[in-house]
Amino acid sequence: MKRTVLRVDGADHRKFLQDLVTNNLGGLDRGLVYAGLLTPQGKYLFDFFLIPADGAIWIDVAADRAQALGQRLTMYRLRADVAIAPMDVVVTRGFGPAPEGAFADPRLRALGWRAYGAQMPSSDDAGEWDALRVAHCVPETGVELIADQSYILECGFERLNGVDFRKGCYVGQEVTARMKHKTELKKGLVTVGVEGAAPVGTDIDAGGKAAGALFTQADGQGIAYLRFDRAKGLMTAGDAVVRRLD
């Protein structure tokens, strides 16, 4: 897990982020807030954890997306009194009882805790985390969550406490609200049964019709992005056989 922490401070920093991200920063009074930053057209760009800090907000983001996020935030800054800078902070995650100073993962209780600062004893085995993500259908930055392509409601952000429909405007809010209130989702991420294995991103075929794509796999299951109207019966993804579990 390679993560980078950005510090956002200045007199306007809280309103600045509140007007941009998908979730309500009021949740910082209780701990971490999981949120995303979207394009004006409502497509996913970044997902991250917001961390309450004295006089600032820290942003825990995938390391390979940190520079682009900093640039995007700087673009929106305009004349606001806001400063954005990377920090030298160790990010740790784990299961079981949380160490002193750690925060519960706000997406799901099963995802354990996250801590910032000194390195703490943790569970950070990639295979174990992938199996947990698959079992709970939790998308990962750059794997199931694809910049300029994914829509957060199709990726489970509502279930994962990553979007607030009462907070007011943010970038991409209009499209997201329309998907929530005026349409029924016809595509989305689900956990599927998998026999065999296939490279991440392999297309799924259902009776000769494109039905989606298969992503992370572990313990006979996988996360798949499916067209619900076509995802019926046994499907194939390369050499793997895929089936819906619901």
mmCIF file with all atom_site columns, N, CA and C in Angstrom, residues 134-178:
data_model
loop_
_atom_site.group_PDB
_atom_site.id
_atom_site.type_symbol
_atom_site.label_atom_id
_atom_site.label_alt_id
_atom_site.label_comp_id
_atom_site.label_asym_id
_atom_site.label_entity_id
_atom_site.label_seq_id
_atom_site.pdbx_PDB_ins_code
_atom_site.Cartn_x
_atom_site.Cartn_y
_atom_site.Cartn_z
_atom_site.occupancy
_atom_site.B_iso_or_equiv
_atom_site.pdbx_formal_charge
_atom_site.auth_seq_id
_atom_site.auth_comp_id
_atom_site.auth_asym_id
_atom_site.auth_atom_id
_atom_site.pdbx_PDB_model_num
ATOM 1   N N  . VAL A 1 134 ? -12.544 -8.064  -2.113  1.00 0.00 ? 134 VAL A N  1
ATOM 2   C CA . VAL A 1 134 ? -13.423 -8.829  -2.991  1.00 0.00 ? 134 VAL A CA 1
ATOM 3   C C  . VAL A 1 134 ? -14.676 -9.264  -2.246  1.00 0.00 ? 134 VAL A C  1
ATOM 4   N N  . ALA A 1 135 ? -14.501 -9.786  -1.045  1.00 0.00 ? 135 ALA A N  1
ATOM 5   C CA . ALA A 1 135 ? -15.644 -10.283 -0.273  1.00 0.00 ? 135 ALA A CA 1
ATOM 6   C C  . ALA A 1 135 ? -16.664 -9.190  -0.005  1.00 0.00 ? 135 ALA A C  1
ATOM 7   N N  . HIS A 1 136 ? -16.190 -7.958  0.178   1.00 0.00 ? 136 HIS A N  1
ATOM 8   C CA . HIS A 1 136 ? -17.089 -6.843  0.493   1.00 0.00 ? 136 HIS A CA 1
ATOM 9   C C  . HIS A 1 136 ? -17.297 -5.900  -0.680  1.00 0.00 ? 136 HIS A C  1
ATOM 10  N N  . CYS A 1 137 ? -16.785 -6.251  -1.839  1.00 0.00 ? 137 CYS A N  1
ATOM 11  C CA . CYS A 1 137 ? -16.918 -5.445  -3.058  1.00 0.00 ? 137 CYS A CA 1
ATOM 12  C C  . CYS A 1 137 ? -16.472 -3.999  -2.817  1.00 0.00 ? 137 CYS A C  1
ATOM 13  N N  . VAL A 1 138 ? -15.220 -3.861  -2.416  1.00 0.00 ? 138 VAL A N  1
ATOM 14  C CA . VAL A 1 138 ? -14.637 -2.545  -2.148  1.00 0.00 ? 138 VAL A CA 1
ATOM 15  C C  . VAL A 1 138 ? -13.639 -2.233  -3.273  1.00 0.00 ? 138 VAL A C  1
ATOM 16  N N  . PRO A 1 139 ? -13.920 -1.251  -4.101  1.00 0.00 ? 139 PRO A N  1
ATOM 17  C CA . PRO A 1 139 ? -13.041 -0.955  -5.229  1.00 0.00 ? 139 PRO A CA 1
ATOM 18  C C  . PRO A 1 139 ? -11.743 -0.295  -4.793  1.00 0.00 ? 139 PRO A C  1
ATOM 19  N N  . GLU A 1 140 ? -10.717 -0.457  -5.607  1.00 0.00 ? 140 GLU A N  1
ATOM 20  C CA . GLU A 1 140 ? -9.389  0.087   -5.337  1.00 0.00 ? 140 GLU A CA 1
ATOM 21  C C  . GLU A 1 140 ? -9.042  1.131   -6.398  1.00 0.00 ? 140 GLU A C  1
ATOM 22  N N  . THR A 1 141 ? -8.386  2.199   -5.950  1.00 0.00 ? 141 THR A N  1
ATOM 23  C CA . THR A 1 141 ? -7.907  3.228   -6.867  1.00 0.00 ? 141 THR A CA 1
ATOM 24  C C  . THR A 1 141 ? -7.071  2.608   -7.977  1.00 0.00 ? 141 THR A C  1
ATOM 25  N N  . GLY A 1 142 ? -7.410  2.941   -9.220  1.00 0.00 ? 142 GLY A N  1
ATOM 26  C CA . GLY A 1 142 ? -6.614  2.498   -10.357 1.00 0.00 ? 142 GLY A CA 1
ATOM 27  C C  . GLY A 1 142 ? -6.864  1.072   -10.791 1.00 0.00 ? 142 GLY A C  1
ATOM 28  N N  . VAL A 1 143 ? -7.704  0.341   -10.053 1.00 0.00 ? 143 VAL A N  1
ATOM 29  C CA . VAL A 1 143 ? -8.050  -1.029  -10.443 1.00 0.00 ? 143 VAL A CA 1
ATOM 30  C C  . VAL A 1 143 ? -9.511  -1.029  -10.884 1.00 0.00 ? 143 VAL A C  1
ATOM 31  N N  . GLU A 1 144 ? -10.414 -1.063  -9.917  1.00 0.00 ? 144 GLU A N  1
ATOM 32  C CA . GLU A 1 144 ? -11.843 -0.944  -10.252 1.00 0.00 ? 144 GLU A CA 1
ATOM 33  C C  . GLU A 1 144 ? -12.267 0.513   -10.432 1.00 0.00 ? 144 GLU A C  1
ATOM 34  N N  . LEU A 1 145 ? -11.578 1.420   -9.739  1.00 0.00 ? 145 LEU A N  1
ATOM 35  C CA . LEU A 1 145 ? -11.875 2.846   -9.857  1.00 0.00 ? 145 LEU A CA 1
ATOM 36  C C  . LEU A 1 145 ? -10.962 3.446   -10.911 1.00 0.00 ? 145 LEU A C  1
ATOM 37  N N  . ILE A 1 146 ? -11.541 3.792   -12.050 1.00 0.00 ? 146 ILE A N  1
ATOM 38  C CA . ILE A 1 146 ? -10.760 4.220   -13.218 1.00 0.00 ? 146 ILE A CA 1
ATOM 39  C C  . ILE A 1 146 ? -11.038 5.693   -13.496 1.00 0.00 ? 146 ILE A C  1
ATOM 40  N N  . ALA A 1 147 ? -9.993  6.508   -13.432 1.00 0.00 ? 147 ALA A N  1
ATOM 41  C CA . ALA A 1 147 ? -10.137 7.950   -13.618 1.00 0.00 ? 147 ALA A CA 1
ATOM 42  C C  . ALA A 1 147 ? -10.729 8.275   -14.988 1.00 0.00 ? 147 ALA A C  1
ATOM 43  N N  . ASP A 1 148 ? -11.639 9.248   -15.000 1.00 0.00 ? 148 ASP A N  1
ATOM 44  C CA . ASP A 1 148 ? -12.309 9.733   -16.211 1.00 0.00 ? 148 ASP A CA 1
ATOM 45  C C  . ASP A 1 148 ? -13.212 8.692   -16.850 1.00 0.00 ? 148 ASP A C  1
ATOM 46  N N  . GLN A 1 149 ? -13.509 7.614   -16.122 1.00 0.00 ? 149 GLN A N  1
ATOM 47  C CA . GLN A 1 149 ? -14.357 6.565   -16.680 1.00 0.00 ? 149 GLN A CA 1
ATOM 48  C C  . GLN A 1 149 ? -15.428 6.093   -15.695 1.00 0.00 ? 149 GLN A C  1
ATOM 49  N N  . SER A 1 150 ? -15.049 5.813   -14.457 1.00 0.00 ? 150 SER A N  1
ATOM 50  C CA . SER A 1 150 ? -15.987 5.266   -13.486 1.00 0.00 ? 150 SER A CA 1
ATOM 51  C C  . SER A 1 150 ? -16.984 6.320   -13.003 1.00 0.00 ? 150 SER A C  1
ATOM 52  N N  . TYR A 1 151 ? -18.169 5.826   -12.609 1.00 0.00 ? 151 TYR A N  1
ATOM 53  C CA . TYR A 1 151 ? -19.156 6.648   -11.903 1.00 0.00 ? 151 TYR A CA 1
ATOM 54  C C  . TYR A 1 151 ? -19.251 6.113   -10.478 1.00 0.00 ? 151 TYR A C  1
ATOM 55  N N  . ILE A 1 152 ? -19.226 7.018   -9.489  1.00 0.00 ? 152 ILE A N  1
ATOM 56  C CA . ILE A 1 152 ? -19.080 6.555   -8.114  1.00 0.00 ? 152 ILE A CA 1
ATOM 57  C C  . ILE A 1 152 ? -20.275 5.742   -7.621  1.00 0.00 ? 152 ILE A C  1
ATOM 58  N N  . LEU A 1 153 ? -21.478 6.023   -8.102  1.00 0.00 ? 153 LEU A N  1
ATOM 59  C CA . LEU A 1 153 ? -22.624 5.238   -7.639  1.00 0.00 ? 153 LEU A CA 1
ATOM 60  C C  . LEU A 1 153 ? -22.576 3.824   -8.191  1.00 0.00 ? 153 LEU A C  1
ATOM 61  N N  . GLU A 1 154 ? -22.050 3.651   -9.399  1.00 0.00 ? 154 GLU A N  1
ATOM 62  C CA . GLU A 1 154 ? -21.869 2.310   -9.949  1.00 0.00 ? 154 GLU A CA 1
ATOM 63  C C  . GLU A 1 154 ? -20.787 1.552   -9.190  1.00 0.00 ? 154 GLU A C  1
ATOM 64  N N  . CYS A 1 155 ? -19.916 2.297   -8.503  1.00 0.00 ? 155 CYS A N  1
ATOM 65  C CA . CYS A 1 155 ? -18.801 1.678   -7.778  1.00 0.00 ? 155 CYS A CA 1
ATOM 66  C C  . CYS A 1 155 ? -19.061 1.546   -6.281  1.00 0.00 ? 155 CYS A C  1
ATOM 67  N N  . GLY A 1 156 ? -20.290 1.803   -5.865  1.00 0.00 ? 156 GLY A N  1
ATOM 68  C CA . GLY A 1 156 ? -20.655 1.531   -4.479  1.00 0.00 ? 156 GLY A CA 1
ATOM 69  C C  . GLY A 1 156 ? -20.356 2.611   -3.473  1.00 0.00 ? 156 GLY A C  1
ATOM 70  N N  . PHE A 1 157 ? -20.120 3.845   -3.909  1.00 0.00 ? 157 PHE A N  1
ATOM 71  C CA . PHE A 1 157 ? -19.765 4.899   -2.962  1.00 0.00 ? 157 PHE A CA 1
ATOM 72  C C  . PHE A 1 157 ? -20.857 5.169   -1.934  1.00 0.00 ? 157 PHE A C  1
ATOM 73  N N  . GLU A 1 158 ? -22.112 4.996   -2.297  1.00 0.00 ? 158 GLU A N  1
ATOM 74  C CA . GLU A 1 158 ? -23.175 5.225   -1.324  1.00 0.00 ? 158 GLU A CA 1
ATOM 75  C C  . GLU A 1 158 ? -23.093 4.180   -0.214  1.00 0.00 ? 158 GLU A C  1
ATOM 76  N N  . ARG A 1 159 ? -22.929 2.937   -0.572  1.00 0.00 ? 159 ARG A N  1
ATOM 77  C CA . ARG A 1 159 ? -22.815 1.856   0.407   1.00 0.00 ? 159 ARG A CA 1
ATOM 78  C C  . ARG A 1 159 ? -21.563 2.009   1.265   1.00 0.00 ? 159 ARG A C  1
ATOM 79  N N  . LEU A 1 160 ? -20.517 2.606   0.694   1.00 0.00 ? 160 LEU A N  1
ATOM 80  C CA . LEU A 1 160 ? -19.242 2.754   1.379   1.00 0.00 ? 160 LEU A CA 1
ATOM 81  C C  . LEU A 1 160 ? -19.093 4.114   2.060   1.00 0.00 ? 160 LEU A C  1
ATOM 82  N N  . ASN A 1 161 ? -20.203 4.805   2.230   1.00 0.00 ? 161 ASN A N  1
ATOM 83  C CA . ASN A 1 161 ? -20.203 6.081   2.962   1.00 0.00 ? 161 ASN A CA 1
ATOM 84  C C  . ASN A 1 161 ? -19.273 7.109   2.342   1.00 0.00 ? 161 ASN A C  1
ATOM 85  N N  . GLY A 1 162 ? -19.271 7.164   1.002   1.00 0.00 ? 162 GLY A N  1
ATOM 86  C CA . GLY A 1 162 ? -18.381 8.086   0.317   1.00 0.00 ? 162 GLY A CA 1
ATOM 87  C C  . GLY A 1 162 ? -19.071 9.255   -0.357  1.00 0.00 ? 162 GLY A C  1
ATOM 88  N N  . VAL A 1 163 ? -20.404 9.359   -0.201  1.00 0.00 ? 163 VAL A N  1
ATOM 89  C CA . VAL A 1 163 ? -21.136 10.445  -0.856  1.00 0.00 ? 163 VAL A CA 1
ATOM 90  C C  . VAL A 1 163 ? -22.291 10.860  0.041   1.00 0.00 ? 163 VAL A C  1
ATOM 91  N N  . ASP A 1 164 ? -22.565 12.154  0.082   1.00 0.00 ? 164 ASP A N  1
ATOM 92  C CA . ASP A 1 164 ? -23.660 12.696  0.878   1.00 0.00 ? 164 ASP A CA 1
ATOM 93  C C  . ASP A 1 164 ? -24.605 13.436  -0.068  1.00 0.00 ? 164 ASP A C  1
ATOM 94  N N  . PHE A 1 165 ? -25.870 13.024  -0.083  1.00 0.00 ? 165 PHE A N  1
ATOM 95  C CA . PHE A 1 165 ? -26.839 13.619  -1.003  1.00 0.00 ? 165 PHE A CA 1
ATOM 96  C C  . PHE A 1 165 ? -27.548 14.831  -0.404  1.00 0.00 ? 165 PHE A C  1
ATOM 97  N N  . ARG A 1 166 ? -27.170 15.226  0.804   1.00 0.00 ? 166 ARG A N  1
ATOM 98  C CA . ARG A 1 166 ? -27.815 16.372  1.442   1.00 0.00 ? 166 ARG A CA 1
ATOM 99  C C  . ARG A 1 166 ? -26.877 17.546  1.654   1.00 0.00 ? 166 ARG A C  1
ATOM 100 N N  . LYS A 1 167 ? -25.619 17.416  1.278   1.00 0.00 ? 167 LYS A N  1
ATOM 101 C CA . LYS A 1 167 ? -24.633 18.433  1.614   1.00 0.00 ? 167 LYS A CA 1
ATOM 102 C C  . LYS A 1 167 ? -24.688 19.660  0.715   1.00 0.00 ? 167 LYS A C  1
ATOM 103 N N  . GLY A 1 168 ? -25.356 19.584  -0.433  1.00 0.00 ? 168 GLY A N  1
ATOM 104 C CA . GLY A 1 168 ? -25.349 20.693  -1.369  1.00 0.00 ? 168 GLY A CA 1
ATOM 105 C C  . GLY A 1 168 ? -24.364 20.450  -2.502  1.00 0.00 ? 168 GLY A C  1
ATOM 106 N N  . CYS A 1 169 ? -24.013 21.503  -3.176  1.00 0.00 ? 169 CYS A N  1
ATOM 107 C CA . CYS A 1 169 ? -23.249 21.383  -4.424  1.00 0.00 ? 169 CYS A CA 1
ATOM 108 C C  . CYS A 1 169 ? -21.801 20.979  -4.190  1.00 0.00 ? 169 CYS A C  1
ATOM 109 N N  . TYR A 1 170 ? -21.284 20.223  -5.135  1.00 0.00 ? 170 TYR A N  1
ATOM 110 C CA . TYR A 1 170 ? -19.863 19.911  -5.246  1.00 0.00 ? 170 TYR A CA 1
ATOM 111 C C  . TYR A 1 170 ? -19.603 19.609  -6.712  1.00 0.00 ? 170 TYR A C  1
ATOM 112 N N  . VAL A 1 171 ? -18.384 19.470  -7.108  1.00 0.00 ? 171 VAL A N  1
ATOM 113 C CA . VAL A 1 171 ? -18.063 19.212  -8.504  1.00 0.00 ? 171 VAL A CA 1
ATOM 114 C C  . VAL A 1 171 ? -18.642 17.860  -8.923  1.00 0.00 ? 171 VAL A C  1
ATOM 115 N N  . GLY A 1 172 ? -19.463 17.856  -9.979  1.00 0.00 ? 172 GLY A N  1
ATOM 116 C CA . GLY A 1 172 ? -20.082 16.628  -10.464 1.00 0.00 ? 172 GLY A CA 1
ATOM 117 C C  . GLY A 1 172 ? -21.360 16.254  -9.746  1.00 0.00 ? 172 GLY A C  1
ATOM 118 N N  . GLN A 1 173 ? -21.842 17.120  -8.843  1.00 0.00 ? 173 GLN A N  1
ATOM 119 C CA . GLN A 1 173 ? -23.011 16.793  -8.022  1.00 0.00 ? 173 GLN A CA 1
ATOM 120 C C  . GLN A 1 173 ? -24.273 16.594  -8.843  1.00 0.00 ? 173 GLN A C  1
ATOM 121 N N  . GLU A 1 174 ? -24.477 17.394  -9.863  1.00 0.00 ? 174 GLU A N  1
ATOM 122 C CA . GLU A 1 174 ? -25.725 17.325  -10.629 1.00 0.00 ? 174 GLU A CA 1
ATOM 123 C C  . GLU A 1 174 ? -25.902 15.959  -11.288 1.00 0.00 ? 174 GLU A C  1
ATOM 124 N N  . VAL A 1 175 ? -24.848 15.463  -11.907 1.00 0.00 ? 175 VAL A N  1
ATOM 125 C CA . VAL A 1 175 ? -24.924 14.154  -12.566 1.00 0.00 ? 175 VAL A CA 1
ATOM 126 C C  . VAL A 1 175 ? -25.118 13.048  -11.539 1.00 0.00 ? 175 VAL A C  1
ATOM 127 N N  . THR A 1 176 ? -24.386 13.125  -10.425 1.00 0.00 ? 176 THR A N  1
ATOM 128 C CA . THR A 1 176 ? -24.496 12.107  -9.384  1.00 0.00 ? 176 THR A CA 1
ATOM 129 C C  . THR A 1 176 ? -25.899 12.078  -8.793  1.00 0.00 ? 176 THR A C  1
ATOM 130 N N  . ALA A 1 177 ? -26.469 13.246  -8.523  1.00 0.00 ? 177 ALA A N  1
ATOM 131 C CA . ALA A 1 177 ? -27.822 13.309  -7.967  1.00 0.00 ? 177 ALA A CA 1
ATOM 132 C C  . ALA A 1 177 ? -28.843 12.770  -8.954  1.00 0.00 ? 177 ALA A C  1
ATOM 133 N N  . ARG A 1 178 ? -28.661 13.045  -10.233 1.00 0.00 ? 178 ARG A N  1
ATOM 134 C CA . ARG A 1 178 ? -29.591 12.538  -11.243 1.00 0.00 ? 178 ARG A CA 1
ATOM 135 C C  . ARG A 1 178 ? -29.543 11.017  -11.306 1.00 0.00 ? 178 ARG A C  1
#
